[in-house]
DNA sequence: CTGAAAGCGCTAACAT
DNA sequence: ATGTTAGCGCTTTCAG
């Protein structure tokens, strides 16, 4: 019931150790010059009193909070779970803490989160932005002189480091494999928000999604084919949207014979949707998913995926951010190359065009 | 290059609005009494100057940081991903932030994390403790008068709210189903750390694991059977451990005909291990897993699982914590009943005892 | 309703 | 090496 419980402060320790407050603080904080004698007396006193530093006060005077803000779309998504793990492992090792903010892939929430984290005086920010053209709030971060690293996606007009895998090569290879099996109508589904139907590569800016589509395009070009823009579908953000996209895709005169899912959530919904329509992988349709998780090996057929080193990327993002904070020179960003892992979800295209079930 | 960039403070706003610092602070913080006149002048000045409050300073004087510490074993585990999502959604709604700490299921790291979070002056803590008998650091939290809610597991000798699903009923039902299919040697694998081989229910304290085993026991008893203690295996914390446990289990004179995996990580490893041994589910062996995730429906066969409302539990944990902080009376903790979801991984026991493949 | 001044717990000059 | 004195930016008495 006793309410605030005045915690013991440096002043208390100083009194107990019979030294000045400053000296006690130095011994406790391990920063100035302190004699052995005094140091041990202070340590003893601190232990006896159960002293714990008030990090808030410390941050207040130093101006640094030793905490990193992490802003992701959805921590429930294992992709971000893994990334966050990488980030927080690196942070902990360097003595930093992680303040997590979920944006629900909502730009408004993201703006807000970034602002509040700044108000909390995080030393730096790792943001997986949900929009690539919405940079005002992130520019503010830079203007305020706070460190910033982007994760997964870049943002137009923002000169900051971006940690993101390189997808073009793997996308190209995956498409080649598909083509080798006779596919040429290959649809690509992404959760990227686009106001208008996809028309050309430049609609995608320089996002990773652009790399993925570019890779497809290149592989198709090598085979003397062109990518039908109508097969690149954005806004695959939830089950209903994905069902709708499937409806449209499969009611085309020439429906796709292969699907590429831009993330595991899309793949999961797609798998359900295909099952519902009685379409069997890889007999009736082929599937490639971006990202790799343990379960992809265990579904039937095992999924052919384009893996990216998400944990390592998170780790690197945090390390770079921290290096920025310490004013250390940053080496070039390592190449995180996405990698095609072939399992069983690509099969030869069948003569029978899969028609819409339902 | 300009280093610290002195951010604008209440003093600046006050000067600009030609009022006292105190008055500006009141207008900005929305607390004391302020005339319309002054309020609007201050707001205007604040906007013009791009004022943003320093939450650190605010916390410093109020003693409250509006942030919650969340300590979990492994954010990469979708179980905790979901829980964290529930927590942070509830927190955000109430204007709180979440500071996340990963313990890697390591007691030492956990103690440390709890301490540092306390030092950062979080208002309250949600902890998924990795040990049920290690309560000193958590007792400190209580002694310091800080709010605490436990997640998933309880801790001996600690009088705090625990949010955890109730498993006995579902465990019993699952076991009944198994028995109905002729199983009676049912093994249970948990990541719970136990120094010595399991012998009796009391070895498990009052953990959820105890509920699960109790449920099994009860169902077996109803069928006139007893649970062989050798089939309850703790320390299934990683792939190697799980492989070793399988070795032991399947080299018994009478190996188990059904397996219950205490979490999704164990199930994943088990699935791999069974495949490696050429054991097919549900023909050669049956499997039930705790927790439910989208992919469990998509593996072949679809997994029979014991689901728990993890998101809701996280949400509730945060809400209760916040209610504690506000000194509001807490209603009784709702019952989060785990639920058996029958899919395809339970089959009839076959005559041929599965022998070790290797 | 408004203002002056004290203080949260710490670090950082500046002396000694 | 040690002590003294100011702050950090905010909230909070306490007067008026």
XYZ file of C-alpha atoms (C1' of nucleotides) in Angstrom:
748
model
C 0.000 0.000 0.000
C 2.931 2.319 0.616
C 2.826 4.413 -2.518
C 5.883 5.924 -4.089
C 8.643 4.356 -1.966
C 11.454 6.867 -2.260
C 14.216 4.980 -3.938
C 17.725 5.506 -2.765
C 19.722 8.050 -4.761
C 23.364 9.002 -5.191
C 22.906 11.512 -2.418
C 21.950 8.734 -0.033
C 24.880 6.630 -1.069
C 27.220 9.608 -0.762
C 26.024 10.319 2.741
C 26.400 6.673 3.730
C 29.887 6.493 2.238
C 30.788 9.888 3.651
C 31.887 11.403 0.375
C 30.495 14.143 -1.801
C 27.590 13.502 -4.090
C 29.754 14.101 -7.133
C 32.326 11.606 -6.020
C 29.717 8.995 -5.293
C 28.190 9.600 -8.686
C 31.561 9.185 -10.335
C 32.214 5.918 -8.562
C 28.730 4.646 -9.351
C 28.703 5.790 -12.939
C 32.295 4.776 -13.522
C 33.289 7.979 -15.260
C 35.534 10.500 -13.490
C 38.628 9.848 -11.416
C 38.038 8.055 -8.166
C 40.502 6.591 -5.677
C 40.360 2.905 -4.930
C 39.546 3.745 -1.375
C 36.536 5.859 -2.164
C 35.375 3.582 -4.944
C 35.101 0.582 -2.693
C 33.485 2.575 0.092
C 30.870 3.811 -2.336
C 30.266 0.370 -3.792
C 29.746 -1.045 -0.352
C 27.372 1.697 0.634
C 25.488 1.283 -2.611
C 25.110 -2.415 -2.092
C 24.016 -1.948 1.489
C 21.398 0.571 0.480
C 20.328 -1.351 -2.594
C 21.104 1.564 -4.816
C 19.944 1.451 -8.409
C 20.631 4.315 -10.786
C 17.740 6.271 -12.199
C 18.347 5.910 -15.908
C 15.820 8.593 -16.602
C 17.804 11.159 -14.683
C 20.960 9.914 -16.264
C 19.504 10.325 -19.731
C 18.226 13.703 -18.749
C 21.672 15.066 -18.104
C 23.639 13.172 -20.699
C 21.090 13.683 -23.415
C 21.358 10.034 -24.395
C 18.906 7.366 -23.379
C 20.680 4.258 -24.585
C 17.510 3.098 -26.198
C 16.556 2.492 -29.788
C 13.121 2.929 -31.228
C 11.948 0.169 -33.519
C 8.944 0.804 -35.701
C 7.533 -2.141 -37.596
C 4.300 -2.863 -39.361
C 3.333 -5.941 -37.474
C 5.342 -7.715 -34.824
C 3.005 -10.662 -35.182
C 4.431 -11.272 -38.639
C 7.307 -13.713 -38.153
C 9.352 -11.695 -40.604
C 9.383 -8.800 -38.187
C 9.592 -11.130 -35.232
C 12.875 -12.432 -36.549
C 14.123 -8.985 -37.491
C 13.246 -7.653 -34.060
C 15.100 -10.520 -32.508
C 18.190 -9.631 -34.513
C 17.828 -6.010 -33.583
C 17.328 -6.591 -29.903
C 20.177 -9.072 -29.659
C 22.564 -6.553 -31.193
C 21.132 -3.778 -29.052
C 21.468 -5.702 -25.837
C 25.048 -6.610 -26.611
C 25.838 -2.938 -27.008
C 23.937 -1.961 -23.881
C 20.940 -0.507 -25.636
C 17.292 -1.136 -25.102
C 14.559 -1.473 -27.636
C 11.309 0.422 -27.574
C 8.915 -1.274 -29.905
C 6.110 0.337 -31.826
C 3.591 -1.413 -34.037
C 2.118 0.606 -36.848
C -0.349 -1.926 -38.133
C 0.964 -0.788 -41.527
C -0.920 2.424 -40.991
C 0.897 5.605 -42.072
C -0.853 7.738 -39.493
C 0.097 5.396 -36.684
C 3.622 5.282 -38.014
C 3.967 9.054 -38.024
C 2.698 9.112 -34.511
C 4.972 6.359 -33.299
C 8.021 8.042 -34.749
C 7.100 11.301 -33.088
C 6.465 9.789 -29.689
C 9.691 7.827 -29.806
C 11.509 11.040 -30.581
C 9.786 12.648 -27.634
C 10.997 9.781 -25.512
C 14.445 10.734 -26.663
C 15.476 7.467 -28.190
C 19.013 7.767 -29.461
C 18.148 6.305 -32.799
C 15.362 4.776 -34.801
C 14.966 1.722 -36.978
C 11.903 2.040 -39.127
C 10.320 -0.362 -41.551
C 8.266 2.289 -43.307
C 4.858 1.369 -44.601
C 4.866 3.986 -47.351
C 7.749 4.777 -49.613
C 6.603 8.277 -50.473
C 5.751 9.534 -47.036
C 8.938 10.996 -45.695
C 8.060 14.101 -43.700
C 8.117 12.438 -40.292
C 11.353 10.640 -41.095
C 12.955 13.794 -42.422
C 12.124 15.354 -39.064
C 14.118 12.641 -37.360
C 17.148 13.493 -39.436
C 16.673 17.203 -38.953
C 16.558 16.680 -35.244
C 19.996 15.111 -35.593
C 18.835 11.702 -34.462
C 20.182 8.560 -36.084
C 17.942 6.628 -38.431
C 18.176 3.356 -40.304
C 15.477 2.078 -42.603
C 14.548 -1.569 -42.730
C 13.178 -3.539 -45.659
C 11.997 -0.548 -47.616
C 13.517 2.717 -48.694
C 11.746 6.031 -48.716
C 11.899 8.474 -51.597
C 14.013 11.546 -51.024
C 15.545 10.292 -47.803
C 19.284 10.042 -47.542
C 19.681 7.320 -44.977
C 21.025 3.840 -44.769
C 18.607 1.124 -45.765
C 19.016 -2.474 -44.755
C 17.237 -4.609 -47.253
C 17.963 -7.771 -49.147
C 18.765 -7.663 -52.829
C 16.091 -9.528 -54.668
C 16.584 -9.043 -58.366
C 18.895 -11.998 -58.882
C 16.806 -14.443 -56.875
C 13.609 -13.199 -58.478
C 15.180 -13.708 -61.857
C 16.308 -17.219 -61.028
C 12.937 -18.179 -59.642
C 11.262 -16.892 -62.761
C 13.731 -18.778 -64.922
C 12.837 -21.972 -63.137
C 9.198 -21.261 -63.704
C 9.781 -20.539 -67.369
C 11.775 -23.727 -67.697
C 8.665 -25.551 -66.587
C 6.611 -23.876 -69.251
C 5.146 -21.031 -67.229
C 4.881 -17.602 -68.686
C 1.808 -16.176 -67.060
C 3.270 -15.597 -63.639
C 1.363 -13.430 -61.199
C 3.021 -11.501 -58.409
C 1.109 -10.460 -55.302
C 2.381 -7.846 -52.903
C 0.959 -6.046 -49.907
C 2.456 -2.822 -51.189
C -0.202 -0.143 -51.389
C -0.785 1.232 -54.838
C -3.530 3.680 -55.647
C -3.889 2.568 -59.207
C -3.367 -0.754 -60.957
C 0.248 -1.506 -61.726
C 1.338 -0.450 -65.166
C 5.072 -0.128 -65.315
C 8.137 -0.704 -63.203
C 8.507 2.963 -62.338
C 5.205 2.794 -60.456
C 7.119 0.926 -57.802
C 9.837 3.495 -57.227
C 13.003 1.844 -56.050
C 11.430 -0.453 -53.538
C 12.472 -4.063 -53.050
C 9.236 -4.869 -54.783
C 10.610 -3.107 -57.824
C 13.665 -5.364 -57.687
C 11.474 -8.394 -57.552
C 9.392 -7.359 -60.498
C 12.500 -6.289 -62.382
C 13.936 -9.747 -61.842
C 10.794 -11.356 -63.233
C 10.851 -9.020 -66.150
C 14.436 -9.762 -66.959
C 13.938 -13.502 -66.882
C 10.873 -13.193 -69.072
C 12.741 -10.958 -71.489
C 15.499 -13.535 -71.765
C 12.843 -15.971 -72.860
C 11.473 -13.480 -75.324
C 8.406 -12.779 -73.253
C 6.992 -9.717 -71.608
C 5.465 -9.310 -68.185
C 1.745 -8.671 -68.361
C 1.204 -5.699 -66.027
C -2.185 -7.082 -65.125
C -0.442 -9.943 -63.340
C 1.329 -7.675 -60.894
C -1.112 -7.101 -58.079
C -0.632 -4.708 -55.214
C -2.738 -4.186 -52.081
C -2.770 -7.836 -51.095
C -3.011 -6.782 -47.495
C -5.514 -9.228 -46.083
C -7.501 -12.318 -46.775
C -10.415 -10.584 -48.429
C -8.176 -8.563 -50.703
C -6.293 -11.683 -51.664
C -9.492 -13.603 -52.363
C -10.620 -10.752 -54.570
C -7.343 -10.695 -56.423
C -7.613 -14.440 -56.995
C -11.120 -13.982 -58.338
C -9.891 -11.466 -60.833
C -6.793 -13.392 -61.738
C -8.561 -16.672 -62.348
C -11.430 -15.205 -64.286
C -9.087 -13.770 -66.881
C -9.243 -15.359 -70.294
C -5.712 -16.625 -69.696
C -5.257 -17.078 -65.983
C -1.796 -17.302 -64.466
C -0.189 -20.713 -64.117
C 2.168 -19.618 -61.367
C 1.971 -17.347 -58.363
C 4.641 -15.464 -56.480
C 3.690 -14.382 -52.971
C 5.629 -11.398 -51.748
C 5.511 -12.485 -48.118
C 4.503 -15.330 -45.863
C 1.128 -13.857 -44.941
C 0.128 -13.656 -48.575
C 1.375 -17.176 -49.185
C -0.632 -18.520 -46.278
C -3.809 -16.893 -47.549
C -3.042 -17.981 -51.062
C -2.573 -21.559 -49.978
C -5.983 -21.461 -48.366
C -7.557 -19.810 -51.334
C -6.098 -22.349 -53.749
C -7.292 -25.199 -51.603
C -10.761 -23.690 -51.548
C -10.734 -23.545 -55.316
C -9.551 -27.119 -55.565
C -6.308 -26.079 -57.199
C -3.468 -28.372 -56.308
C 0.184 -27.352 -56.089
C 2.215 -28.002 -58.149
C -0.125 -29.951 -60.424
C -2.576 -27.175 -61.227
C -0.538 -24.178 -60.289
C 2.956 -23.332 -59.076
C 3.855 -21.141 -56.144
C 6.912 -19.311 -54.921
C 6.956 -17.403 -51.683
C 9.295 -14.765 -50.377
C 10.853 -15.435 -46.969
C 11.579 -18.801 -45.481
C 10.237 -20.274 -42.274
C 10.440 -23.727 -40.731
C 6.915 -24.686 -41.698
C 7.533 -24.172 -45.406
C 9.416 -27.456 -45.467
C 6.579 -29.267 -43.811
C 3.615 -28.384 -45.945
C 2.818 -30.581 -48.910
C 4.394 -29.904 -51.221
C 7.280 -28.188 -49.499
C 7.401 -24.598 -50.668
C 9.973 -23.220 -53.036
C 10.973 -19.949 -51.455
C 13.177 -16.930 -51.838
C 14.916 -16.675 -48.502
C 16.454 -13.579 -47.021
C 18.703 -13.417 -43.967
C 16.224 -11.524 -41.842
C 17.866 -12.092 -38.491
C 21.243 -10.973 -39.797
C 19.643 -7.960 -41.386
C 18.046 -6.920 -38.127
C 21.319 -7.448 -36.358
C 23.146 -5.346 -38.898
C 20.537 -2.594 -38.802
C 20.973 -2.210 -35.058
C 24.743 -2.404 -35.253
C 24.920 0.270 -37.915
C 22.596 2.490 -35.978
C 24.709 2.113 -32.885
C 27.861 2.748 -34.840
C 26.269 5.928 -36.143
C 25.520 6.947 -32.600
C 29.108 6.402 -31.607
C 30.181 8.451 -34.575
C 32.137 5.543 -35.942
C 32.839 5.290 -39.621
C 30.473 2.851 -41.228
C 31.755 0.262 -43.593
C 29.698 -0.323 -46.685
C 26.472 -2.161 -46.104
C 27.015 -5.871 -46.635
C 25.101 -7.460 -49.444
C 22.194 -9.404 -48.173
C 21.409 -11.458 -51.200
C 18.111 -13.204 -51.300
C 18.441 -16.816 -52.257
C 16.200 -19.187 -54.140
C 15.573 -22.393 -52.242
C 13.991 -24.960 -54.477
C 11.601 -27.384 -52.925
C 8.441 -28.770 -54.326
C 5.988 -26.051 -55.241
C 7.097 -25.475 -58.815
C 5.835 -27.973 -61.326
C 5.418 -28.188 -65.076
C 2.556 -26.244 -66.542
C -0.328 -28.489 -67.485
C -2.381 -28.243 -70.665
C -5.639 -27.902 -68.809
C -5.930 -24.235 -67.966
C -7.063 -24.079 -64.360
C -10.511 -22.602 -64.432
C -12.144 -20.870 -61.581
C -13.703 -23.270 -59.127
C -16.566 -21.806 -57.162
C 26.860 18.049 -39.138
C 25.413 20.426 -36.562
C 25.587 18.273 -33.488
C 23.131 18.532 -30.636
C 20.560 20.932 -32.166
C 18.999 22.469 -29.112
C 15.380 21.512 -29.275
C 12.823 24.058 -28.341
C 11.590 23.872 -24.757
C 8.685 25.224 -22.732
C 10.848 28.188 -21.883
C 11.162 29.068 -25.554
C 7.456 28.704 -26.097
C 6.739 30.775 -23.010
C 8.959 33.565 -24.227
C 7.382 33.485 -27.660
C 3.878 33.534 -26.203
C 4.847 36.123 -23.612
C 3.674 34.146 -20.635
C 5.466 32.526 -17.740
C 7.173 29.215 -18.145
C 4.746 27.646 -15.692
C 1.758 28.857 -17.592
C 3.130 27.666 -20.904
C 3.839 24.281 -19.379
C 0.295 24.077 -18.071
C -1.156 24.903 -21.459
C 1.128 22.461 -23.201
C 0.690 19.667 -20.727
C -3.017 20.256 -20.359
C -3.013 20.241 -16.574
C -3.563 23.271 -14.289
C -5.862 26.184 -14.994
C -5.240 28.229 -18.101
C -7.359 30.909 -19.710
C -8.582 30.415 -23.253
C -6.600 33.428 -24.250
C -3.281 32.153 -22.951
C -3.951 28.611 -24.091
C -4.385 29.593 -27.694
C -1.414 31.937 -27.635
C 0.748 29.152 -26.276
C -0.530 26.644 -28.810
C 0.225 29.013 -31.631
C 3.690 29.716 -30.362
C 4.319 26.025 -29.874
C 3.272 25.223 -33.393
C 5.347 28.030 -34.817
C 8.418 26.861 -32.959
C 7.760 23.194 -33.641
C 7.702 22.442 -29.957
C 7.746 18.845 -28.855
C 7.690 17.883 -25.199
C 10.656 16.094 -23.720
C 9.010 13.006 -22.326
C 12.110 12.203 -20.367
C 11.913 15.425 -18.427
C 8.224 14.912 -17.990
C 8.762 11.460 -16.568
C 11.502 12.819 -14.396
C 9.201 15.151 -12.567
C 6.031 13.119 -12.585
C 7.742 9.878 -11.712
C 5.783 8.067 -14.372
C 7.130 7.180 -17.786
C 4.019 5.887 -19.512
C 5.926 2.886 -20.661
C 5.588 -0.786 -19.921
C 8.426 -3.260 -19.841
C 7.764 -6.552 -21.570
C 10.097 -9.423 -20.883
C 9.707 -12.521 -23.019
C 11.816 -15.533 -23.747
C 11.947 -15.191 -27.471
C 10.169 -12.649 -29.587
C 10.975 -14.766 -32.608
C 8.606 -17.403 -31.314
C 5.233 -16.594 -32.891
C 3.585 -17.317 -29.574
C 5.310 -14.324 -28.062
C 4.990 -12.374 -31.286
C 1.244 -12.635 -31.001
C 1.245 -11.924 -27.291
C 3.429 -8.878 -27.796
C 1.087 -7.689 -30.466
C -1.822 -7.934 -28.052
C 0.156 -6.166 -25.389
C 1.328 -3.336 -27.566
C -2.088 -2.773 -29.067
C -3.600 -2.404 -25.627
C -0.700 -0.258 -24.490
C -0.914 2.090 -27.426
C -4.631 2.529 -26.939
C -3.998 3.628 -23.383
C -1.118 5.882 -24.360
C 1.639 3.626 -23.137
C 4.747 2.473 -24.872
C 6.365 -0.903 -24.805
C 9.996 -1.554 -24.024
C 10.826 -5.034 -25.136
C 13.436 -7.304 -23.668
C 14.390 -10.749 -24.904
C 15.758 -13.151 -22.348
C 16.610 -16.013 -24.638
C 15.006 -18.099 -21.902
C 18.077 -17.403 -19.818
C 17.422 -16.675 -16.119
C 20.465 -14.466 -15.806
C 19.444 -12.347 -18.794
C 15.953 -12.161 -17.402
C 17.101 -10.887 -14.026
C 19.181 -8.318 -15.784
C 16.419 -7.225 -18.104
C 14.004 -6.769 -15.249
C 16.502 -4.696 -13.354
C 17.373 -2.454 -16.260
C 13.732 -1.901 -17.070
C 13.174 -0.881 -13.484
C 16.103 1.497 -13.774
C 14.478 2.962 -16.849
C 11.516 3.590 -14.640
C 8.909 1.682 -16.562
C 5.581 2.054 -14.851
C 4.902 -1.625 -14.940
C 6.218 -4.929 -16.136
C 4.804 -7.899 -17.985
C 7.075 -10.870 -17.593
C 6.895 -14.328 -19.082
C 9.278 -15.869 -16.567
C 11.597 -18.603 -17.714
C 11.898 -20.182 -14.288
C 9.068 -20.786 -11.900
C 11.205 -20.909 -8.796
C 13.363 -17.873 -9.365
C 11.466 -15.036 -7.821
C 13.975 -12.687 -6.201
C 14.165 -10.202 -9.057
C 10.421 -10.194 -9.429
C 9.884 -9.764 -5.733
C 12.090 -6.684 -5.991
C 9.716 -5.253 -8.557
C 6.847 -5.626 -6.153
C 8.838 -4.263 -3.254
C 9.710 -1.229 -5.303
C 5.990 -0.662 -5.625
C 5.974 -1.180 -9.350
C 3.120 -3.007 -11.070
C 3.716 -6.512 -12.334
C 1.752 -9.038 -14.330
C 3.023 -12.490 -15.172
C 2.391 -14.067 -18.526
C 2.064 -17.744 -19.360
C 3.758 -18.997 -16.246
C 3.419 -18.363 -12.562
C 6.267 -18.053 -10.114
C 6.335 -19.759 -6.758
C 5.821 -17.496 -3.789
C 4.817 -14.486 -5.819
C 1.497 -12.862 -5.175
C 0.746 -11.307 -8.519
C -1.744 -11.645 -11.299
C -0.939 -14.280 -13.852
C -2.432 -14.349 -17.292
C -2.374 -17.853 -18.570
C -4.721 -20.176 -20.348
C -6.356 -23.049 -18.513
C -5.200 -26.257 -20.058
C -6.431 -29.133 -17.964
C -9.750 -29.560 -19.724
C -8.323 -29.379 -23.234
C -5.444 -31.658 -22.314
C -7.918 -34.128 -20.942
C -10.075 -34.004 -24.047
C -7.094 -34.424 -26.348
C -5.945 -37.404 -24.350
C -9.420 -38.892 -24.439
C -9.419 -38.640 -28.213
C -6.074 -40.349 -28.285
C -7.281 -43.097 -25.992
C -10.365 -43.550 -28.119
C -8.036 -44.368 -30.975
C -6.285 -46.978 -28.940
C -3.349 -44.944 -27.676
C -2.156 -45.278 -24.162
C 1.540 -44.642 -24.386
C 1.379 -40.906 -24.942
C 4.548 -38.891 -24.578
C 4.574 -35.231 -23.617
C 7.490 -32.966 -24.523
C 8.021 -29.588 -22.911
C 10.768 -26.986 -22.974
C 10.365 -26.563 -19.248
C 13.702 -26.976 -17.506
C 13.841 -29.801 -15.032
C 16.992 -30.838 -13.276
C 15.937 -34.414 -12.845
C 13.733 -36.724 -14.867
C 10.049 -36.197 -14.278
C 8.588 -38.435 -11.622
C 5.404 -37.008 -10.309
C 3.004 -34.151 -10.892
C 4.339 -32.172 -7.965
C 7.673 -31.871 -9.759
C 5.962 -29.359 -11.990
C 4.723 -27.033 -9.291
C 1.597 -25.261 -10.388
C 2.735 -24.371 -13.864
C 0.518 -24.635 -16.910
C 2.635 -27.650 -17.743
C 1.312 -29.218 -14.588
C -2.224 -28.585 -15.800
C -1.441 -30.246 -19.082
C 0.018 -33.305 -17.477
C -2.795 -33.404 -14.969
C -5.268 -33.406 -17.835
C -3.507 -36.322 -19.459
C -3.407 -38.165 -16.189
C -7.072 -37.666 -15.560
C -8.067 -38.923 -18.985
C -5.828 -41.943 -18.598
C -7.226 -42.638 -15.165
C -10.746 -42.568 -16.575
C -9.630 -45.301 -18.926
C -8.086 -47.231 -16.094
C -4.573 -46.407 -17.135
C -1.709 -44.584 -15.521
C 0.693 -42.126 -16.981
C 4.182 -43.534 -17.325
C 6.451 -40.829 -15.862
C 9.127 -41.792 -18.354
C 6.937 -40.414 -21.108
C 6.906 -36.896 -19.697
C 10.029 -35.233 -21.017
C 11.286 -31.823 -20.004
C 14.185 -29.769 -21.403
C 13.033 -30.037 -25.004
C 14.600 -26.668 -25.656
C 16.246 -27.174 -29.028
C 16.611 -29.463 -31.941
C 19.420 -31.531 -30.512
C 17.634 -32.026 -27.218
C 14.506 -33.052 -29.042
C 16.384 -35.500 -31.243
C 17.925 -37.007 -28.149
C 14.562 -37.312 -26.465
C 13.172 -39.037 -29.544
C 16.082 -41.444 -29.508
C 15.339 -42.394 -25.958
C 11.609 -42.534 -26.443
C 11.721 -44.741 -29.505
C 14.312 -47.109 -28.161
C 12.122 -48.013 -25.239
C 10.747 -51.537 -25.225
C 7.308 -50.020 -25.652
C 7.696 -46.750 -27.476
C 4.960 -44.128 -27.407
C 2.311 -44.216 -30.097
C 1.377 -40.577 -29.685
C 3.236 -37.360 -29.000
C 2.113 -34.109 -27.452
C 4.295 -31.099 -28.234
C 4.089 -28.377 -25.632
C 4.705 -25.583 -28.130
C 5.066 -24.881 -31.805
C 8.854 -24.962 -31.800
C 8.872 -28.450 -30.377
C 6.239 -29.546 -32.855
C 8.247 -28.215 -35.761
C 11.351 -30.071 -34.661
C 9.337 -33.161 -33.921
C 7.794 -33.108 -37.363
C 11.270 -32.999 -38.872
C 12.518 -35.704 -36.580
C 9.616 -38.003 -37.392
C 10.111 -37.471 -41.094
C 13.771 -38.313 -40.704
C 12.813 -41.540 -39.015
C 10.317 -42.341 -41.686
C 7.450 -42.201 -39.253
C 4.274 -41.003 -40.867
C 1.512 -39.099 -39.121
C -1.073 -40.273 -38.296
C -0.384 -43.734 -39.664
C 2.655 -44.584 -37.557
C 2.289 -42.074 -34.806
C -0.159 -39.396 -33.658
C 0.678 -35.835 -32.749
C -0.998 -33.023 -30.864
C 0.566 -29.608 -30.546
C -0.133 -26.763 -28.176
C -0.870 -23.392 -29.761
C -2.437 -22.819 -33.130
C -0.986 -20.995 -36.111
C -2.108 -20.621 -39.702
C 0.378 -23.130 -41.062
C -0.937 -25.965 -38.896
C -3.891 -26.261 -41.243
C -1.671 -26.480 -44.257
C 0.726 -29.246 -43.361
C -0.211 -32.793 -44.246
C -1.918 -33.988 -42.277
C -3.338 -30.828 -40.757
C -2.365 -30.719 -37.110
C -4.719 -31.362 -34.255
C -3.911 -28.605 -31.806
C -4.780 -27.169 -28.440
C -5.339 -23.507 -29.157
C -5.104 -20.694 -26.684
C -6.223 -17.105 -27.226
C -2.740 -15.658 -27.117
C -3.538 -12.266 -28.585
C -6.429 -11.740 -26.190
C -4.253 -12.836 -23.315
C -1.583 -10.304 -24.207
C -4.217 -7.647 -24.548
C -5.674 -8.516 -21.169
C -2.263 -8.598 -19.512
C -1.531 -5.069 -20.642
C -4.967 -3.821 -19.748
C -4.780 -5.258 -16.265
C -1.353 -3.799 -15.748
C -2.556 -0.394 -16.834
C -5.600 -0.673 -14.649
C -3.295 -1.472 -11.740
C -1.306 1.632 -12.537
C -4.414 3.735 -12.498
C -5.355 2.182 -9.200
C -8.573 0.898 -10.657
C -10.257 -2.109 -9.172
C -9.567 -5.174 -11.245
C -12.320 -7.518 -12.130
C -11.531 -11.178 -11.855
C -9.237 -12.506 -14.549
C -11.325 -13.902 -17.379
C -10.989 -17.582 -18.098
C -8.837 -18.191 -21.076
C -9.747 -21.746 -21.791
C -7.537 -23.647 -24.148
C -9.494 -25.443 -26.797
C -8.940 -28.673 -28.655
C -9.140 -28.234 -32.398
C -9.338 -31.567 -34.101
C -7.759 -31.869 -37.491
C -5.873 -34.766 -38.934
C -2.895 -35.699 -36.829
C -4.586 -38.182 -34.563
C -5.095 -41.619 -36.004
C -5.805 -45.113 -34.743
C -2.908 -46.927 -33.188
C -1.463 -49.553 -35.486
C -0.369 -53.041 -34.474
C 3.152 -52.580 -35.793
C 5.049 -50.874 -33.056
C 7.090 -48.142 -34.689
C 10.698 -49.119 -34.277
C 13.531 -46.755 -34.461
C 14.372 -45.911 -38.054
C 17.650 -43.972 -38.094
C -5.797 32.569 -13.542
C -0.908 33.583 -13.359
C 4.052 33.749 -11.979
C 8.285 32.730 -9.184
C 10.908 29.278 -7.458
C 11.952 24.737 -5.931
C 13.068 20.203 -7.241
C 13.071 15.257 -9.750
C 18.303 12.447 -9.786
C 21.766 12.697 -12.290
C 26.141 14.575 -14.903
C 29.392 18.158 -15.999
C 32.100 22.193 -15.430
C 34.847 24.432 -12.464
C 37.423 24.956 -8.680
C 40.483 23.287 -5.096
C 41.401 13.025 -6.345
C 37.648 15.504 -4.405
C 34.027 18.914 -3.569
C 30.873 22.772 -5.101
C 27.675 24.419 -8.102
C 24.928 24.496 -12.051
C 22.018 22.831 -14.964
C 18.944 19.034 -18.193
C 13.246 20.329 -19.203
C 9.671 19.488 -17.069
C 5.975 19.627 -13.058
C 4.540 21.381 -8.756
C 3.956 23.882 -4.611
C 3.084 28.307 -3.061
C 1.945 33.176 -3.405
C -0.480 36.637 -5.357
